[in-house]
mmCIF file of N, CA, C and O in Angstrom:
data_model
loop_
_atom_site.group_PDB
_atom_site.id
_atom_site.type_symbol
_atom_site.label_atom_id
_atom_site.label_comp_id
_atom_site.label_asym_id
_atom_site.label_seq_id
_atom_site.Cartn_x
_atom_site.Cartn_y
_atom_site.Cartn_z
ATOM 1 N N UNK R 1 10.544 13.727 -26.529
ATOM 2 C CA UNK R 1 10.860 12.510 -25.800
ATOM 3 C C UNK R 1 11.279 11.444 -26.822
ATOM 4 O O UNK R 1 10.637 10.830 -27.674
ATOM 5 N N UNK R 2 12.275 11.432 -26.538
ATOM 6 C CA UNK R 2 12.795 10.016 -27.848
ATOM 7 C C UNK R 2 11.857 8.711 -27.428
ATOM 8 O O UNK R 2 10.959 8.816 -26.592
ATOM 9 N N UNK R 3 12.232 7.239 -28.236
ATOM 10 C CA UNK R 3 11.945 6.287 -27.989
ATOM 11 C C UNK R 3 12.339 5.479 -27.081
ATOM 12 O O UNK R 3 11.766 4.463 -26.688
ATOM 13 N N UNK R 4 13.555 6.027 -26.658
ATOM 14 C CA UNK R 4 14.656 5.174 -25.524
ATOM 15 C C UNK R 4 13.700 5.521 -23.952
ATOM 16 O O UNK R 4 13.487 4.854 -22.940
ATOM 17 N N UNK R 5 13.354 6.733 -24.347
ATOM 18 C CA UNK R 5 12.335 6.953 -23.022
ATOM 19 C C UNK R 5 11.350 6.464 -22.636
ATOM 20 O O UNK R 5 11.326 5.877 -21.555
ATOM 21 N N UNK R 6 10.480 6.557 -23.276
ATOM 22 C CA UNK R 6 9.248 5.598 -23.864
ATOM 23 C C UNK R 6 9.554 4.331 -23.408
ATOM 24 O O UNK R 6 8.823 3.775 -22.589
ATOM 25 N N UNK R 7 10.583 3.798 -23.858
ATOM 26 C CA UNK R 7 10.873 1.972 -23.113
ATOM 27 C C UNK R 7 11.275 2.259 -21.750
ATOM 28 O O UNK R 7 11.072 1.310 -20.992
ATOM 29 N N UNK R 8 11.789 3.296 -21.210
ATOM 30 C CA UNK R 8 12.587 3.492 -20.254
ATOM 31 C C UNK R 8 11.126 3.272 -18.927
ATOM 32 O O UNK R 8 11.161 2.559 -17.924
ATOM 33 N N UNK R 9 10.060 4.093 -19.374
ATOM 34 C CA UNK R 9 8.961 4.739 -18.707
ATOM 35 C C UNK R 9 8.310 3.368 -18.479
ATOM 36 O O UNK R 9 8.184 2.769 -17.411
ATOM 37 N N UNK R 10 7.886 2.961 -19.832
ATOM 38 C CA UNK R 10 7.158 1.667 -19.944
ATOM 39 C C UNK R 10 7.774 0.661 -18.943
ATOM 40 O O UNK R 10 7.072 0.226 -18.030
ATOM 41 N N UNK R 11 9.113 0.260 -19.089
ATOM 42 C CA UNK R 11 9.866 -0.518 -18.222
ATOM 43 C C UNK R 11 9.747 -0.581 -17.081
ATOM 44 O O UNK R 11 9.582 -1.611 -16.428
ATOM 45 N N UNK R 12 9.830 0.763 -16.595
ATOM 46 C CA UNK R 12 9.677 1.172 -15.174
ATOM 47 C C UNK R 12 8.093 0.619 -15.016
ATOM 48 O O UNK R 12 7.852 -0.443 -14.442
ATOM 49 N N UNK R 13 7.333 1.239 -15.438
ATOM 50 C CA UNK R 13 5.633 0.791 -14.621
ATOM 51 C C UNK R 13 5.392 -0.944 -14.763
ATOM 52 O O UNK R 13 4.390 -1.505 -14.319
ATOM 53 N N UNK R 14 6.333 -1.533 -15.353
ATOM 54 C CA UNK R 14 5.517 -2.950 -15.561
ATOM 55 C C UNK R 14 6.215 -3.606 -14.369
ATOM 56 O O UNK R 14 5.763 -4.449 -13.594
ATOM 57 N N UNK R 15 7.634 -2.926 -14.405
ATOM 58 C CA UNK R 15 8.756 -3.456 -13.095
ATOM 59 C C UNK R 15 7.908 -3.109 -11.481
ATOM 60 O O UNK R 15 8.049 -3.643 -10.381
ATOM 61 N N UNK R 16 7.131 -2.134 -11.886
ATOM 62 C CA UNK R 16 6.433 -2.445 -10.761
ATOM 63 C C UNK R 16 5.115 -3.194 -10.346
ATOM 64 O O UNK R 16 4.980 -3.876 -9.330
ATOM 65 N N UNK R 17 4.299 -2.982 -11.175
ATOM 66 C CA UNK R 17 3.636 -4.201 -11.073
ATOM 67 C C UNK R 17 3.819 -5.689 -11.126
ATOM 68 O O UNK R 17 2.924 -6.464 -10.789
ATOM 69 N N UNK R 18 5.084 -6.103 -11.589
ATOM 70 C CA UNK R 18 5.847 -6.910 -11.382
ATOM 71 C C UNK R 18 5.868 -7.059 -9.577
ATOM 72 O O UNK R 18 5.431 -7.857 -8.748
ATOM 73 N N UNK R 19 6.687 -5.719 -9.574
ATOM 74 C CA UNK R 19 6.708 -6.141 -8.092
ATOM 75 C C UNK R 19 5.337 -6.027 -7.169
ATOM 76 O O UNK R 19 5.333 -6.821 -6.228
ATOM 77 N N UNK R 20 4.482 -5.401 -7.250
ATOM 78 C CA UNK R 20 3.680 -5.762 -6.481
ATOM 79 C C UNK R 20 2.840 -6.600 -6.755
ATOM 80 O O UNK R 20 1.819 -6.551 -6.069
ATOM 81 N N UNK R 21 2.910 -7.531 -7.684
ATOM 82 C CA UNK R 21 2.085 -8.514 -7.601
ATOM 83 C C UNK R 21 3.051 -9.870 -6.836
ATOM 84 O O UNK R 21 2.454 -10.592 -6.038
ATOM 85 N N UNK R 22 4.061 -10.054 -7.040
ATOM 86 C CA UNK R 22 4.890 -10.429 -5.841
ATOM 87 C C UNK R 22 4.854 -10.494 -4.593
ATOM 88 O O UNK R 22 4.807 -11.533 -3.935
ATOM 89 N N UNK R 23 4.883 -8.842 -3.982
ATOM 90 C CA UNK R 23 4.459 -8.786 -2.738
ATOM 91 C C UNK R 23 3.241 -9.214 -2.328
ATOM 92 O O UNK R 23 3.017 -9.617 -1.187
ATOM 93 N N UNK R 24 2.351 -9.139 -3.301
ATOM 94 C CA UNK R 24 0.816 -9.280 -3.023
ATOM 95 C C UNK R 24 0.546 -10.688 -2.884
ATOM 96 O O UNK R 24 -0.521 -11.068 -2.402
ATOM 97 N N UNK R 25 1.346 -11.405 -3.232
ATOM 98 C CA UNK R 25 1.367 -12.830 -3.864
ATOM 99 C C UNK R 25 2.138 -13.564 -2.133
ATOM 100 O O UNK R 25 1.965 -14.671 -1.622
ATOM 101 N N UNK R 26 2.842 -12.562 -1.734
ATOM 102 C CA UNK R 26 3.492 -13.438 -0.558
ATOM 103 C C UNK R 26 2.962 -12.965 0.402
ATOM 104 O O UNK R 26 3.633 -13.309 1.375
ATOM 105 N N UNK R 27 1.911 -12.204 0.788
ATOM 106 C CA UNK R 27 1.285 -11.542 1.798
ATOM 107 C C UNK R 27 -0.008 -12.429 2.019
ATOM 108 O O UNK R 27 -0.393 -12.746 3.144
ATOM 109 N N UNK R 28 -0.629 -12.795 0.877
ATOM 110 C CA UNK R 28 -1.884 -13.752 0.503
ATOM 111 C C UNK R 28 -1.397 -15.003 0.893
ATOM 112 O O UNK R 28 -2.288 -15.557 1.536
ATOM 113 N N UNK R 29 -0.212 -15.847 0.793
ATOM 114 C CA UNK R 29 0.210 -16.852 1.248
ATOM 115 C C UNK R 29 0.528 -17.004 2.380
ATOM 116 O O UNK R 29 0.655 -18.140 2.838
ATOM 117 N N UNK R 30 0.748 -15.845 3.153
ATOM 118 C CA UNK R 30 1.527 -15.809 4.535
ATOM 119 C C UNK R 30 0.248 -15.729 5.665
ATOM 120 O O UNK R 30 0.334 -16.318 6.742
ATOM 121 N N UNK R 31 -0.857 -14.986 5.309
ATOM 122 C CA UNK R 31 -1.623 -14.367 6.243
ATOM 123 C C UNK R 31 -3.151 -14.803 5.613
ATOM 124 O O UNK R 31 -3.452 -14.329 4.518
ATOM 125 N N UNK R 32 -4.042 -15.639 6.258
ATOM 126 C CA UNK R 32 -5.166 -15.904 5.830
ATOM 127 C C UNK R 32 -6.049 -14.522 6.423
ATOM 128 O O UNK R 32 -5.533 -13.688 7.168
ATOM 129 N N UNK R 33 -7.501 -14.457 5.927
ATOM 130 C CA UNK R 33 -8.609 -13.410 5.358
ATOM 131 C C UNK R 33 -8.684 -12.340 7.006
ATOM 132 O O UNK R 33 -8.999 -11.153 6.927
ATOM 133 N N UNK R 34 -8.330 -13.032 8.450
ATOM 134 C CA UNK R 34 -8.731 -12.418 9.391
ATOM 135 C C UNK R 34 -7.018 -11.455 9.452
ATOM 136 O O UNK R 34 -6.560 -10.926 10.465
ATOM 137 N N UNK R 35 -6.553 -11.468 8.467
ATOM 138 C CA UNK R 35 -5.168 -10.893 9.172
ATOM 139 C C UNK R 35 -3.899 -11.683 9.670
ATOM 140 O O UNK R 35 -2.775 -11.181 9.648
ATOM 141 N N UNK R 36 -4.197 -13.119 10.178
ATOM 142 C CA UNK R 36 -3.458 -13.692 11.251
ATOM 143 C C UNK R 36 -2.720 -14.649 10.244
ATOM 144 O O UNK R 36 -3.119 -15.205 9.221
ATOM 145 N N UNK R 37 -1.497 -14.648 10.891
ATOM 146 C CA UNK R 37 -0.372 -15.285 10.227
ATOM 147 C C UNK R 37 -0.338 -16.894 10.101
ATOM 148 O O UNK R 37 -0.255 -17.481 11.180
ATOM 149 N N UNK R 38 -0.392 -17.726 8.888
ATOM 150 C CA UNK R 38 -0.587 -18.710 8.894
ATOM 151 C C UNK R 38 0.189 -19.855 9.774
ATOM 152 O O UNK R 38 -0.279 -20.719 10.516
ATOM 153 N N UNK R 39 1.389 -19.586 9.464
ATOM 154 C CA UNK R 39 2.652 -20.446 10.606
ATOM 155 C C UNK R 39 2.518 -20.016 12.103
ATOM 156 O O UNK R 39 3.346 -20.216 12.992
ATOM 157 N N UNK R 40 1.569 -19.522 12.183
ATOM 158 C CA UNK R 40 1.226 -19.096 14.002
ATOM 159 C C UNK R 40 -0.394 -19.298 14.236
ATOM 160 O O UNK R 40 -1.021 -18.423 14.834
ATOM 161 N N UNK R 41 -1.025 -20.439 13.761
ATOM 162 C CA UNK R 41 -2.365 -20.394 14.199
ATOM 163 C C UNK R 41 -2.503 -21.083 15.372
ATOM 164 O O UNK R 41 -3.377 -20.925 16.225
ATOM 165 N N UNK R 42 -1.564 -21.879 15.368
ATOM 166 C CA UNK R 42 -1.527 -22.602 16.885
ATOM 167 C C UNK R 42 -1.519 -21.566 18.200
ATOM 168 O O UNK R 42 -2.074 -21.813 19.271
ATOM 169 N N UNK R 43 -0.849 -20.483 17.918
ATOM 170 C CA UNK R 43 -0.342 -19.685 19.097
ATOM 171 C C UNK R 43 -2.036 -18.691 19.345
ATOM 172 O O UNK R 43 -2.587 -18.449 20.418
ATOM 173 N N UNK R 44 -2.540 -18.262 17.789
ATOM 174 C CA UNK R 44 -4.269 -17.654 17.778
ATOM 175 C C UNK R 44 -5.092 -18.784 19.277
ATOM 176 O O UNK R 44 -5.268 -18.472 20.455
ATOM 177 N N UNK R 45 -5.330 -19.739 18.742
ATOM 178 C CA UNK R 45 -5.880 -20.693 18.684
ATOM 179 C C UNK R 45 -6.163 -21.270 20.401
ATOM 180 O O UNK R 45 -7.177 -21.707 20.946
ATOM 181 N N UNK R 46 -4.740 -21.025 20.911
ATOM 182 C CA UNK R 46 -4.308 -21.314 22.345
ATOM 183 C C UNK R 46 -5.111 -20.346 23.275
ATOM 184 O O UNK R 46 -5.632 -20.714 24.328
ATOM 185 N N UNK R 47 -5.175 -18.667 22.626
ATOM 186 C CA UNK R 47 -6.037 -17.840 23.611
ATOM 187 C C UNK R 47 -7.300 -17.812 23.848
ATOM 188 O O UNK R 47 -7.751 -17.048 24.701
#
């Protein structure tokens, strides 16, 4: 395995934790601890 791979591999796993800390990051902002979507608590709230 050359070195070009090695960065290639490395690259790849950080690009994803990259991305899922992203996703994780906009899922936590969107949706408080019960599940329910923050820009719709009014609509929870009404039933």
């Amino acid at each position: 395995m050359s070195i070009g791979d090695i960065i290639y591999i490395i690259a790849m796993i950080f690009f994803g934790l990259i991305t899922f800390g992203i996703v994780r990051g906009y899922f936590r902002a969107k949706f408080d601890d019960n599940g329910r979507r923050l820009d719709m608590l009014d609509e929870y709230e009404n039933r």
